[in-house]
Tab-separated table of C-alpha atoms (C1' of nucleotides) in Angstrom:
chain	number	residue	atom	x	y	z
A	1	MET	CA	12.515	30.734	21.472
A	2	HIS	CA	13.876	27.447	20.340
A	3	LYS	CA	12.023	25.944	17.447
A	4	CYS	CA	12.875	22.985	15.301
A	5	ASP	CA	12.837	23.578	11.604
A	6	PRO	CA	10.634	20.811	10.298
A	7	GLN	CA	12.573	20.969	7.045
A	8	SER	CA	15.845	19.924	8.591
A	9	GLN	CA	14.373	18.035	11.497
A	10	VAL	CA	13.138	14.706	10.281
A	11	SER	CA	13.119	13.052	13.663
A	12	PRO	CA	11.346	14.670	16.590
A	13	ALA	CA	13.026	17.260	18.778
A	14	HIS	CA	13.744	14.860	21.606
A	15	SER	CA	15.673	12.512	19.324
A	16	SER	CA	17.961	11.177	22.084
A	17	CYS	CA	17.312	7.454	22.329
A	18	CYS	CA	17.152	7.231	26.105
A	19	ALA	CA	15.176	10.390	26.877
A	20	PRO	CA	11.511	9.704	27.553
A	21	ALA	CA	9.021	10.894	24.936
A	22	PRO	CA	7.927	14.403	25.848
A	23	ILE	CA	4.629	14.923	27.601
A	24	PHE	CA	3.357	18.427	28.246
A	25	ALA	CA	0.719	19.627	30.633
A	26	LEU	CA	-0.779	23.067	30.243
A	27	VAL	CA	-2.181	24.493	33.468
A	28	ASP	CA	-4.346	27.544	33.040
A	29	GLY	CA	-6.186	29.606	35.636
A	30	ASN	CA	-9.899	29.806	34.830
A	31	SER	CA	-11.046	33.406	34.206
A	32	PHE	CA	-7.854	34.284	36.000
A	33	TYR	CA	-8.376	37.940	36.907
A	34	CYS	CA	-11.970	37.324	37.945
A	35	SER	CA	-10.875	34.344	40.006
A	36	CYS	CA	-8.312	36.521	41.801
A	37	GLU	CA	-11.086	38.947	42.720
A	38	ARG	CA	-13.238	36.072	43.937
A	39	VAL	CA	-10.515	34.804	46.243
A	40	PHE	CA	-10.804	37.980	48.296
A	41	ASN	CA	-14.509	38.522	47.852
A	42	PRO	CA	-16.513	35.321	48.204
A	43	SER	CA	-19.748	37.154	47.466
A	44	LEU	CA	-18.663	37.065	43.812
A	45	ILE	CA	-18.914	33.289	43.652
A	46	ASN	CA	-21.579	32.112	41.212
A	47	GLN	CA	-22.110	35.721	40.100
A	48	PRO	CA	-21.316	37.212	36.691
A	49	VAL	CA	-18.037	39.105	37.138
A	50	ILE	CA	-15.900	40.993	34.643
A	51	VAL	CA	-12.521	42.715	34.864
A	52	LEU	CA	-11.732	45.680	32.640
A	53	SER	CA	-8.652	46.763	30.723
A	54	ASN	CA	-6.712	49.921	31.497
A	55	ASN	CA	-8.820	53.068	31.647
A	56	ASP	CA	-11.790	50.798	32.319
A	57	GLY	CA	-12.041	50.453	28.558
A	58	CYS	CA	-13.087	46.934	27.690
A	59	VAL	CA	-13.623	43.460	29.077
A	60	ILE	CA	-10.481	41.349	29.482
A	61	SER	CA	-11.674	38.663	31.890
A	62	ARG	CA	-15.110	37.214	32.544
A	63	THR	CA	-16.550	34.402	34.575
A	64	ASP	CA	-18.686	31.629	33.086
A	65	GLU	CA	-21.783	33.432	34.348
A	66	ALA	CA	-20.738	36.563	32.451
A	67	LYS	CA	-20.027	34.526	29.317
A	68	ALA	CA	-23.461	32.937	29.616
A	69	ILE	CA	-25.223	36.270	29.324
A	70	GLY	CA	-23.323	37.082	26.163
A	71	ILE	CA	-20.486	39.328	27.312
A	72	LYS	CA	-17.548	38.849	24.977
A	73	MET	CA	-13.827	39.252	25.355
A	74	GLY	CA	-12.900	42.773	24.303
A	75	ASP	CA	-16.389	44.223	24.559
A	76	PRO	CA	-16.179	47.968	25.267
A	77	LEU	CA	-17.706	48.744	28.643
A	78	HIS	CA	-19.825	51.576	27.292
A	79	LEU	CA	-21.599	49.245	24.868
A	80	ILE	CA	-22.689	46.649	27.419
A	81	GLY	CA	-24.095	48.935	30.097
A	82	ASP	CA	-27.632	47.584	29.681
A	83	SER	CA	-26.619	43.993	30.032
A	84	ILE	CA	-24.521	44.808	33.091
A	85	LYS	CA	-27.410	46.528	34.798
A	86	ARG	CA	-29.967	43.913	33.874
A	87	HIS	CA	-27.904	41.002	35.120
A	88	ARG	CA	-26.212	42.823	37.980
A	89	VAL	CA	-22.776	42.042	36.645
A	90	ARG	CA	-20.014	42.847	39.117
A	91	VAL	CA	-17.470	45.063	37.374
A	92	TYR	CA	-13.821	45.589	38.380
A	93	SER	CA	-10.915	47.669	37.151
A	94	SER	CA	-7.804	45.593	36.623
A	95	ASN	CA	-5.482	45.310	39.589
A	96	TYR	CA	-2.186	44.025	38.240
A	97	ALA	CA	-0.378	44.198	41.558
A	98	LEU	CA	-2.861	41.668	42.889
A	99	TYR	CA	-2.914	39.433	39.792
A	100	GLY	CA	0.860	39.415	39.491
A	101	ASP	CA	1.223	38.304	43.081
A	102	MET	CA	-1.452	35.626	42.758
A	103	SER	CA	0.287	34.423	39.618
A	104	ALA	CA	3.582	34.080	41.473
A	105	ARG	CA	1.836	31.982	44.123
A	106	MET	CA	0.265	29.747	41.517
A	107	MET	CA	3.602	29.216	39.748
A	108	ALA	CA	5.380	28.466	43.019
A	109	THR	CA	2.739	25.851	43.786
A	110	LEU	CA	3.106	24.259	40.350
A	111	ALA	CA	6.870	24.132	40.760
A	112	GLN	CA	6.345	21.632	43.581
A	113	PHE	CA	5.113	19.115	41.022
A	114	THR	CA	7.889	19.148	38.447
A	115	PRO	CA	11.319	20.683	38.095
A	116	GLU	CA	10.557	21.430	34.461
A	117	LEU	CA	8.202	24.367	34.319
A	118	GLU	CA	7.710	27.114	31.758
A	119	VAL	CA	5.801	30.167	32.917
A	120	TYR	CA	4.049	31.005	29.691
A	121	SER	CA	1.898	33.939	30.758
A	122	ILE	CA	0.449	35.462	33.880
A	123	ASP	CA	-2.091	32.655	34.172
A	124	GLU	CA	-0.589	29.731	32.255
A	125	ALA	CA	2.309	27.345	32.649
A	126	PHE	CA	3.589	24.388	30.677
A	127	LEU	CA	4.844	21.489	32.783
A	128	SER	CA	6.964	18.697	31.446
A	129	LEU	CA	5.587	15.377	32.663
A	130	GLY	CA	7.813	13.169	30.539
A	131	GLY	CA	9.498	11.817	33.630
A	132	PHE	CA	6.178	10.750	35.160
A	133	ALA	CA	5.100	8.454	32.345
A	134	GLY	CA	4.822	5.535	34.772
A	135	ARG	CA	2.063	7.282	36.685
A	136	ASP	CA	-1.540	7.854	35.830
A	137	LEU	CA	-1.117	11.365	34.469
A	138	THR	CA	-4.792	12.208	34.691
A	139	ASP	CA	-4.711	11.438	38.399
A	140	TYR	CA	-1.533	13.430	38.826
A	141	ALA	CA	-3.112	16.417	37.084
A	142	ARG	CA	-6.170	16.174	39.321
A	143	GLU	CA	-3.859	16.301	42.309
A	144	ILE	CA	-2.140	19.394	40.866
A	145	ARG	CA	-5.498	21.086	40.434
A	146	ARG	CA	-6.560	20.221	43.939
A	147	VAL	CA	-3.406	21.617	45.549
A	148	VAL	CA	-3.397	24.811	43.460
A	149	ARG	CA	-6.986	25.369	44.459
A	150	ARG	CA	-6.283	24.660	48.100
A	151	ASP	CA	-3.121	26.793	48.347
A	152	THR	CA	-4.082	29.764	46.171
A	153	GLY	CA	-7.852	29.663	45.749
A	154	ILE	CA	-7.496	29.678	41.948
A	155	PRO	CA	-9.484	27.119	39.918
A	156	THR	CA	-7.618	25.695	36.941
A	157	ALA	CA	-7.991	23.443	33.931
A	158	ILE	CA	-5.225	21.090	32.825
A	159	GLY	CA	-4.614	19.668	29.374
A	160	ILE	CA	-2.078	16.923	28.712
A	161	GLY	CA	-0.546	15.946	25.390
A	162	PRO	CA	2.598	14.824	23.589
A	163	THR	CA	3.124	18.325	22.162
A	164	LYS	CA	2.433	21.836	23.329
A	165	VAL	CA	-0.240	22.382	20.698
A	166	LEU	CA	-2.063	19.198	21.724
A	167	ALA	CA	-1.768	20.165	25.401
A	168	LYS	CA	-3.371	23.484	24.496
A	169	VAL	CA	-6.181	21.728	22.665
A	170	ALA	CA	-6.666	19.421	25.644
A	171	ASN	CA	-6.800	22.370	27.993
A	172	ARG	CA	-9.511	24.131	25.990
A	173	ALA	CA	-11.497	20.967	25.631
A	174	ALA	CA	-11.199	20.302	29.378
A	175	LYS	CA	-12.601	23.748	30.099
A	176	LYS	CA	-15.520	23.294	27.779
A	177	ASN	CA	-16.367	19.756	28.788
A	178	LYS	CA	-17.441	19.918	32.413
A	179	VAL	CA	-17.576	16.141	32.878
A	180	SER	CA	-13.826	15.908	32.375
A	181	GLY	CA	-13.360	17.344	35.864
A	182	GLY	CA	-11.045	20.044	34.573
A	183	VAL	CA	-8.466	17.561	33.269
A	184	LEU	CA	-8.111	16.033	29.819
A	185	ASN	CA	-5.328	13.739	28.658
A	186	LEU	CA	-4.779	13.725	24.902
A	187	CYS	CA	-1.901	11.265	24.767
A	188	ASP	CA	-4.080	8.499	23.407
A	189	ARG	CA	-4.601	8.456	19.650
A	190	ALA	CA	-8.253	7.468	19.783
A	191	VAL	CA	-9.017	10.261	22.237
A	192	GLN	CA	-7.128	12.686	19.981
A	193	ASP	CA	-9.284	11.697	17.040
A	194	SER	CA	-12.559	12.206	18.827
A	195	VAL	CA	-11.521	15.573	20.292
A	196	LEU	CA	-9.831	16.990	17.173
A	197	ALA	CA	-12.838	16.114	15.012
A	198	GLU	CA	-15.015	18.389	17.131
A	199	PHE	CA	-12.422	21.119	17.609
A	200	ALA	CA	-12.487	24.170	15.338
A	201	ALA	CA	-9.296	24.845	13.412
A	202	ALA	CA	-9.768	28.499	14.293
A	203	ASP	CA	-9.380	27.612	17.986
A	204	VAL	CA	-6.039	25.896	17.567
A	205	TRP	CA	-3.160	27.746	19.251
A	206	GLY	CA	-1.402	29.838	16.628
A	207	ILE	CA	-4.290	29.938	14.161
A	208	GLY	CA	-5.731	33.438	14.227
A	209	ALA	CA	-8.639	34.902	12.315
A	210	ARG	CA	-6.607	35.523	9.143
A	211	SER	CA	-5.164	32.052	9.001
A	212	ALA	CA	-8.516	30.453	9.834
A	213	ALA	CA	-10.098	32.221	6.872
A	214	LYS	CA	-7.336	31.039	4.551
A	215	LEU	CA	-7.703	27.476	5.796
A	216	ALA	CA	-11.467	27.600	5.385
A	217	ARG	CA	-10.952	28.483	1.714
A	218	MET	CA	-8.932	25.264	1.489
A	219	GLY	CA	-11.835	23.408	3.052
A	220	VAL	CA	-10.089	23.006	6.403
A	221	THR	CA	-12.306	23.926	9.325
A	222	THR	CA	-11.590	21.350	12.025
A	223	ALA	CA	-8.398	20.573	13.890
A	224	MET	CA	-8.571	17.035	12.540
A	225	GLN	CA	-8.637	18.280	8.959
A	226	LEU	CA	-5.724	20.571	9.737
A	227	ARG	CA	-3.744	17.696	11.230
A	228	ASP	CA	-4.364	15.551	8.143
A	229	ALA	CA	-3.778	18.312	5.618
A	230	ASP	CA	-0.741	18.364	3.329
A	231	ALA	CA	1.936	19.989	5.480
A	232	ASN	CA	3.671	21.617	2.526
A	233	ALA	CA	0.468	23.152	1.267
A	234	VAL	CA	-0.150	24.552	4.733
A	235	ARG	CA	3.365	25.916	4.780
A	236	LYS	CA	2.759	27.727	1.524
A	237	LEU	CA	-0.375	29.235	2.986
A	238	LEU	CA	0.725	30.004	6.540
A	239	THR	CA	4.533	29.918	6.423
A	240	ILE	CA	6.630	27.674	8.573
A	241	VAL	CA	4.517	28.617	11.582
A	242	GLY	CA	1.518	26.817	10.125
A	243	GLN	CA	3.551	23.794	9.131
A	244	ARG	CA	4.807	23.446	12.682
A	245	ILE	CA	1.242	23.454	13.974
A	246	VAL	CA	0.326	20.617	11.623
A	247	LEU	CA	3.253	18.540	12.863
A	248	GLU	CA	2.442	19.303	16.476
A	249	LEU	CA	-1.145	18.185	15.918
A	250	ARG	CA	0.264	14.917	14.587
A	251	GLY	CA	2.135	14.439	17.839
A	252	GLN	CA	5.548	15.478	16.569
A	253	SER	CA	6.988	17.909	19.079
A	254	CYS	CA	8.456	21.025	17.429
A	255	LEU	CA	8.050	23.489	20.282
A	256	ALA	CA	10.290	22.833	23.256
A	257	LEU	CA	9.738	23.703	26.882
A	258	GLU	CA	11.492	26.967	27.683
A	259	MET	CA	12.353	27.091	31.313
A	260	VAL	CA	14.529	30.181	31.389
A	261	GLN	CA	12.907	33.522	30.794
A	262	GLU	CA	14.970	35.249	28.108
A	263	ASP	CA	15.601	38.959	28.379
A	264	ARG	CA	13.098	41.130	26.564
A	265	LYS	CA	14.173	42.309	23.135
A	266	GLN	CA	11.896	45.287	23.249
A	267	ILE	CA	10.182	47.224	26.021
A	268	VAL	CA	7.034	49.172	25.292
A	269	SER	CA	5.267	51.623	27.542
A	270	SER	CA	2.215	53.259	26.058
A	271	LYS	CA	-1.219	54.206	27.197
A	272	SER	CA	-4.399	55.824	26.073
A	273	PHE	CA	-5.176	59.010	27.902
A	274	GLY	CA	-8.056	59.341	30.320
A	275	ARG	CA	-9.034	62.567	28.569
A	276	PRO	CA	-8.134	64.375	25.329
A	277	VAL	CA	-4.702	66.004	25.228
A	278	TYR	CA	-3.672	68.919	23.017
A	279	LYS	CA	-0.578	70.457	24.558
A	280	LEU	CA	3.054	69.602	24.000
A	281	ASP	CA	3.837	69.951	27.689
A	282	GLU	CA	1.205	67.436	28.665
A	283	LEU	CA	2.518	64.929	26.156
A	284	LYS	CA	6.015	65.499	27.497
A	285	GLU	CA	4.885	64.751	31.006
A	286	ALA	CA	3.058	61.608	29.930
A	287	LEU	CA	6.069	60.374	27.970
A	288	ALA	CA	8.350	61.121	30.909
A	289	ASN	CA	6.256	58.766	32.998
A	290	TYR	CA	6.209	56.054	30.315
A	291	ALA	CA	9.965	56.371	29.845
A	292	THR	CA	10.383	56.029	33.604
A	293	ARG	CA	8.432	52.738	33.643
A	294	ALA	CA	10.290	51.428	30.608
A	295	CYS	CA	13.707	52.246	32.063
A	296	GLU	CA	12.822	50.506	35.317
A	297	LYS	CA	12.116	47.338	33.352
A	298	LEU	CA	15.260	47.857	31.340
A	299	ARG	CA	17.440	48.104	34.449
A	300	ARG	CA	15.711	45.150	36.050
A	301	GLN	CA	16.952	42.931	33.238
A	302	LYS	CA	20.347	44.687	33.277
A	303	SER	CA	20.121	45.867	29.688
A	304	ALA	CA	21.015	49.078	27.949
A	305	CYS	CA	18.916	50.585	25.179
A	306	HIS	CA	20.368	51.702	21.868
A	307	THR	CA	17.208	52.782	20.068
A	308	LEU	CA	14.298	54.817	21.372
A	309	SER	CA	11.086	55.341	19.418
A	310	VAL	CA	8.303	57.696	20.408
A	311	PHE	CA	4.826	57.784	18.929
A	312	VAL	CA	1.694	59.881	19.332
A	313	GLN	CA	-1.729	59.294	17.857
A	314	THR	CA	-5.343	60.396	17.758
A	315	ASN	CA	-8.343	58.286	18.711
A	316	ARG	CA	-8.701	55.717	15.958
A	317	PHE	CA	-12.332	55.004	16.856
A	318	LYS	CA	-13.372	58.577	16.356
A	319	ASP	CA	-14.516	59.984	13.033
A	320	GLY	CA	-12.587	62.891	11.663
A	321	PRO	CA	-8.961	63.513	10.801
A	322	GLN	CA	-6.496	60.969	12.124
A	323	TYR	CA	-2.904	61.620	13.001
A	324	TYR	CA	-0.119	59.186	13.750
A	325	ASN	CA	3.528	60.012	13.889
A	326	SER	CA	6.609	58.436	15.299
A	327	GLY	CA	10.280	59.202	15.520
A	328	THR	CA	13.411	57.390	16.529
A	329	ILE	CA	16.740	58.246	18.058
A	330	THR	CA	19.742	56.000	18.517
A	331	PHE	CA	22.273	56.088	21.330
A	332	GLY	CA	25.866	55.486	20.332
A	333	ALA	CA	26.565	54.177	23.797
A	334	GLY	CA	23.600	52.324	25.234
A	335	THR	CA	21.775	53.848	28.148
A	336	ALA	CA	19.414	52.793	30.911
A	337	SER	CA	19.239	56.225	32.462
A	338	THR	CA	15.756	57.559	33.013
A	339	VAL	CA	17.081	61.108	32.838
A	340	ARG	CA	18.742	60.588	29.474
A	341	MET	CA	15.746	58.690	28.144
A	342	ILE	CA	13.308	61.442	29.065
A	343	ALA	CA	15.512	64.081	27.475
A	344	ALA	CA	15.779	62.007	24.309
A	345	ALA	CA	12.028	61.347	24.240
A	346	ASN	CA	11.350	65.065	24.523
A	347	GLY	CA	13.628	65.733	21.582
A	348	VAL	CA	11.860	63.180	19.404
A	349	LEU	CA	8.446	64.391	20.494
A	350	GLU	CA	9.220	67.947	19.410
A	351	ASN	CA	9.889	66.644	15.917
A	352	ILE	CA	6.663	64.699	15.577
A	353	PHE	CA	4.293	66.977	17.472
A	354	ARG	CA	1.773	69.035	15.518
A	355	ASP	CA	-0.365	71.749	17.019
A	356	GLY	CA	-4.151	71.631	17.041
A	357	ILE	CA	-4.552	67.892	17.263
A	358	GLU	CA	-6.556	65.947	19.816
A	359	TYR	CA	-4.156	63.289	21.048
A	360	LYS	CA	-5.466	60.077	22.573
A	361	LYS	CA	-2.428	57.924	23.016
A	362	ALA	CA	1.343	58.103	23.170
A	363	GLY	CA	4.155	55.765	23.988
A	364	VAL	CA	7.820	54.908	24.005
A	365	ILE	CA	9.472	51.807	22.590
A	366	LEU	CA	12.947	50.800	23.707
A	367	SER	CA	14.674	48.431	21.312
A	368	ASP	CA	18.097	47.220	20.290
A	369	LEU	CA	18.629	46.140	23.891
A	370	ARG	CA	22.013	44.746	24.853
A	371	PRO	CA	23.678	43.800	28.124
A	372	ALA	CA	24.433	46.881	30.198
A	373	SER	CA	27.821	45.401	31.057
A	374	ALA	CA	28.892	45.577	27.423
A	375	VAL	CA	28.165	49.203	26.623
A	376	ALA	CA	30.767	50.472	24.169
A	377	PHE	CA	31.914	54.076	24.224
A	378	SER	CA	33.257	56.195	21.441
A	379	LEU	CA	35.837	58.901	21.830
A	380	PHE	CA	33.118	61.486	22.239
A	381	ASP	CA	31.025	59.824	24.893
A	382	ASP	CA	31.284	61.140	28.401
A	383	GLN	CA	32.093	58.021	30.364
A	384	HIS	CA	32.226	59.874	33.624
A	385	LYS	CA	28.699	61.151	33.121
A	386	HIS	CA	27.579	57.645	32.216
A	387	ALA	CA	28.989	56.256	35.462
A	388	GLN	CA	27.238	59.008	37.421
A	389	ASP	CA	23.945	58.166	35.705
A	390	ILE	CA	24.246	54.530	36.683
A	391	LYS	CA	24.916	55.451	40.299
A	392	ALA	CA	21.992	57.868	40.441
A	393	MET	CA	19.637	55.306	38.917
A	394	SER	CA	20.619	52.570	41.323
A	395	VAL	CA	20.019	54.907	44.267
A	396	MET	CA	16.608	55.800	42.837
A	397	ASP	CA	15.709	52.137	42.262
A	398	ALA	CA	16.766	51.201	45.777
A	399	ILE	CA	14.692	53.935	47.392
A	400	ASN	CA	11.624	53.179	45.260
A	401	ALA	CA	11.943	49.491	46.008
A	402	ARG	CA	11.890	50.199	49.719
A	403	MET	CA	9.487	53.108	49.961
A	404	GLY	CA	7.164	52.403	47.056
A	405	ARG	CA	7.001	53.238	43.391
A	406	ASP	CA	7.545	56.882	42.457
A	407	THR	CA	8.723	57.905	45.920
A	408	LEU	CA	11.626	59.348	43.986
A	409	LYS	CA	11.127	60.427	40.407
A	410	VAL	CA	12.461	62.739	37.762
A	411	GLY	CA	11.020	66.246	37.831
A	412	ALA	CA	9.757	66.024	34.240
A	413	CYS	CA	7.206	63.434	35.361
A	414	GLY	CA	5.167	66.134	37.063
A	415	ALA	CA	4.679	66.840	40.728
A	416	SER	CA	1.054	65.808	40.836
A	417	ALA	CA	0.102	63.829	43.876
A	418	LYS	CA	-1.222	60.335	43.424
A	419	PRO	CA	-4.888	60.711	42.552
A	420	SER	CA	-7.596	59.656	44.913
A	421	TRP	CA	-9.677	56.916	43.394
A	422	SER	CA	-12.669	57.847	45.474
A	423	MET	CA	-13.501	60.404	42.819
A	424	ASN	CA	-16.087	59.312	40.295
A	425	ALA	CA	-15.712	59.021	36.561
A	426	SER	CA	-16.907	62.470	35.649
A	427	LYS	CA	-14.630	64.179	38.100
A	428	ALA	CA	-11.719	62.155	36.833
A	429	SER	CA	-11.749	64.192	33.664
A	430	THR	CA	-11.144	67.543	35.331
A	431	PRO	CA	-7.891	69.096	34.130
A	432	LEU	CA	-6.422	68.720	37.612
A	433	VAL	CA	-5.768	65.056	36.945
A	434	PRO	CA	-2.789	64.522	34.658
A	435	ALA	CA	-3.757	63.082	31.317
A	436	TRP	CA	-1.527	60.051	31.751
A	437	ILE	CA	-3.226	58.871	34.923
A	438	MET	CA	-5.406	55.940	34.040
A	439	LYS	CA	-8.989	55.697	34.956
A	440	ALA	CA	-9.604	52.853	37.403
A	441	ASN	CA	-12.744	53.640	39.262
A	442	MET	CA	-13.553	50.121	40.363
A	443	ARG	CA	-10.221	48.858	41.592
A	444	THR	CA	-10.034	46.476	44.501
A	445	LYS	CA	-7.378	46.710	47.144
A	446	CYS	CA	-3.924	45.191	46.917
A	447	TYR	CA	-4.743	42.512	49.465
A	448	THR	CA	-1.526	40.626	49.056
A	449	THR	CA	1.062	43.330	48.421
A	450	ARG	CA	0.192	46.224	50.763
A	451	TRP	CA	-0.015	45.897	54.507
A	452	GLN	CA	-2.712	48.517	54.824
A	453	ASP	CA	-4.873	46.547	52.383
A	454	LEU	CA	-4.688	43.249	54.230
A	455	LEU	CA	-8.072	41.638	54.578
A	456	LYS	CA	-9.404	41.868	58.119
A	457	VAL	CA	-11.191	38.859	59.528
A	458	GLY	CA	-14.076	39.186	61.928
A	459	SER	CA	-14.016	42.964	62.244
B	1	DT	C1'	-18.046	60.945	27.358
B	2	DC	C1'	-16.721	55.946	27.033
B	3	DT	C1'	-13.027	50.903	22.435
B	4	DG	C1'	-6.060	47.834	26.559
B	5	DG	C1'	-1.178	47.082	26.691
B	6	DG	C1'	2.903	44.396	25.942
B	7	DG	C1'	5.139	41.052	23.679
B	8	DT	C1'	7.150	37.458	19.808
B	9	DC	C1'	8.251	35.502	15.302
B	10	DC	C1'	8.368	35.300	10.163
B	11	DT	C1'	8.857	37.105	5.532
B	12	DA	C1'	9.718	40.174	1.774
B	13	DG	C1'	12.219	43.678	-0.057
B	14	DG	C1'	15.803	47.168	-0.222
B	15	DA	C1'	20.614	48.529	0.487
B	16	DC	C1'	25.045	47.272	0.103
B	17	DC	C1'	29.145	44.543	-0.867
B	18	DC	C1'	31.988	41.357	-3.496
C	1	DT	C1'	29.984	50.283	-20.652
C	2	DC	C1'	27.079	46.525	-19.779
C	3	DT	C1'	25.680	42.464	-17.409
C	4	DG	C1'	25.187	39.104	-13.475
C	5	DG	C1'	24.782	36.431	-9.217
C	6	DG	C1'	25.212	35.632	-4.373
C	7	DG	C1'	25.505	36.900	0.219
C	8	DT	C1'	24.404	39.668	4.458
C	9	DC	C1'	22.111	42.980	7.118
C	10	DC	C1'	18.318	45.785	8.245
C	11	DT	C1'	13.538	47.218	8.472
C	12	DA	C1'	8.598	47.373	7.887
C	13	DG	C1'	4.581	44.994	7.981
C	14	DG	C1'	1.747	41.065	8.981
C	15	DA	C1'	0.097	37.711	12.119
C	16	DC	C1'	-0.419	35.857	16.432
C	17	DC	C1'	-0.519	35.413	21.589
C	18	DC	C1'	-2.086	36.590	26.472
DNA sequence: TCTGGGGTCCTAGGACCC
DNA sequence: TCTGGGGTCCTAGGACCC
C-alpha cells in the first residue's frame, strides 16, 4: 500500500502541477449480503433479513429493518432467538459463491464509469473522479447508483470527497441521511464543516474502539475536533496512522488509489469446528482441508510459501481450561504443493497436539510468500521431485476448475462425501459429519454460479 | 448445544554486526 | 578488560478493516 509520509511530504500526494486535484468516490453496497439474497428472493424486500457468519455463528449483515429492531453486527445467533421469532426475521447462512459473483458484477458495472477503480472489499470500491471535475459530480454519482441498481439489483450509497477518508465519511453520512438520495458530496468546505461537526470521531475510518477512547481522553469526540486537533499530538497518541487521518480530514490526500491488487503476503485458512474435536486424526483431516484451500490460493497468485504455521485452540468463550498452541516450519525451497504442505502441517501438529483437550478451532497460516518462479534450491533439495509436484498440482487445479472444487483431492482430506444440507442442526453434529464441515443450515442456492441452481421463471 | 474468517500496517525490542 | 554507538533485520503484539 502506498502511503505518503506526512513528515517528508509537505505538499499533497498529487503534487504534479498539471494533474487535477484528486477526487474520490466511495461506492458501497447497502447491507451487501442481505441485498444479494433479496435480488433472488423479492419476498425479502421490506422485511428484516440477516446473514450469518460461518457455522451460522453470528450476524454479519443486516437490513435496515433488522437494525431497527436492535440486531447488532456480530450478535451471536443463539442470543437473539427471541427477537428473531418475534419479528419474523428472515435468517440466512452466508453464501460466498453468490456474494463473490454479485460483487464481480457490481465492480464490472462501476468500471464503466471510470478507468481508475480500486476494489477495496467485496462490497466497496473507490473511484477516482478527478478527471470529471467539470461535471456535476453529485449527478454523476446518482447516475452510477441508478445503473448499478438496474444492472445488478444492488442498492448502493456513494460518498464523494477530496480524500479517501472524507469520501468514507461522506458515504456513511449518505447512508444515514435518507434525504441525500444515497449520494453525498463532501468537496465543499462548508458542507464538510456541517457534516464533520455531527460525525463521531469513533466512526471515522481507521479510528477503532481503542483509538476512540484515547481521543476521548484528549477531549476529541467529533470528526471536526479530530480534524482541528494538533497533528503531532495525535501522532504521539495514535502513531503515524492517526496523523494521516487528521491530514486526510483536512483535505490533504495521503492515501492513494490502488488500482492493482497486490499479491497476498500471507494466506490464512482456519475455521471453528461444527462440533468438539478431541482426536489427532480428526485435526489432521481438518488441517489437510485447510492446507488444500490455502495452497489453491497460493498457486492462483503464483507464489511459493517458505513458512508454514499451524495452530490449534479450545473454545475461548467456554469456561474452564484454555489451550492454545502453534508451531512453525520453514521450507528451504519454497513450495506450493498441497501434498508437501499437508505433510508439513501434520508434522507441526504432532508437536503441538496434547491429548484430552476439547479443540474448537484450528488453522494454517502460509507466510514468507515469494514468486514461484524464483524458488531457490540448495544442494540437498530434490529438484526433480519439485518439478513433479508442480505438474501434479496443475493437473489437479485444471480438473477441479472444470469439474468443481474437490473433484480431485489429496487422500488425507478424508473421503467423506459432501454433506447434505437438508439435515437439520441437531443431526449435523452426529460423528458421521467431519468436524471441519461448516454448519450452514440456511444457505440459499448458488443462483449465479451453478446451472442447476438457476432461478426458474414461471414454473 | 450455539460467539466468523481473512487480511494489512505500525512499532518496539531483541539479536547481531561493525 | 571495559565502554560505546549506529545500523539492519526479524518477530511479536497491537490496532484496525471488511
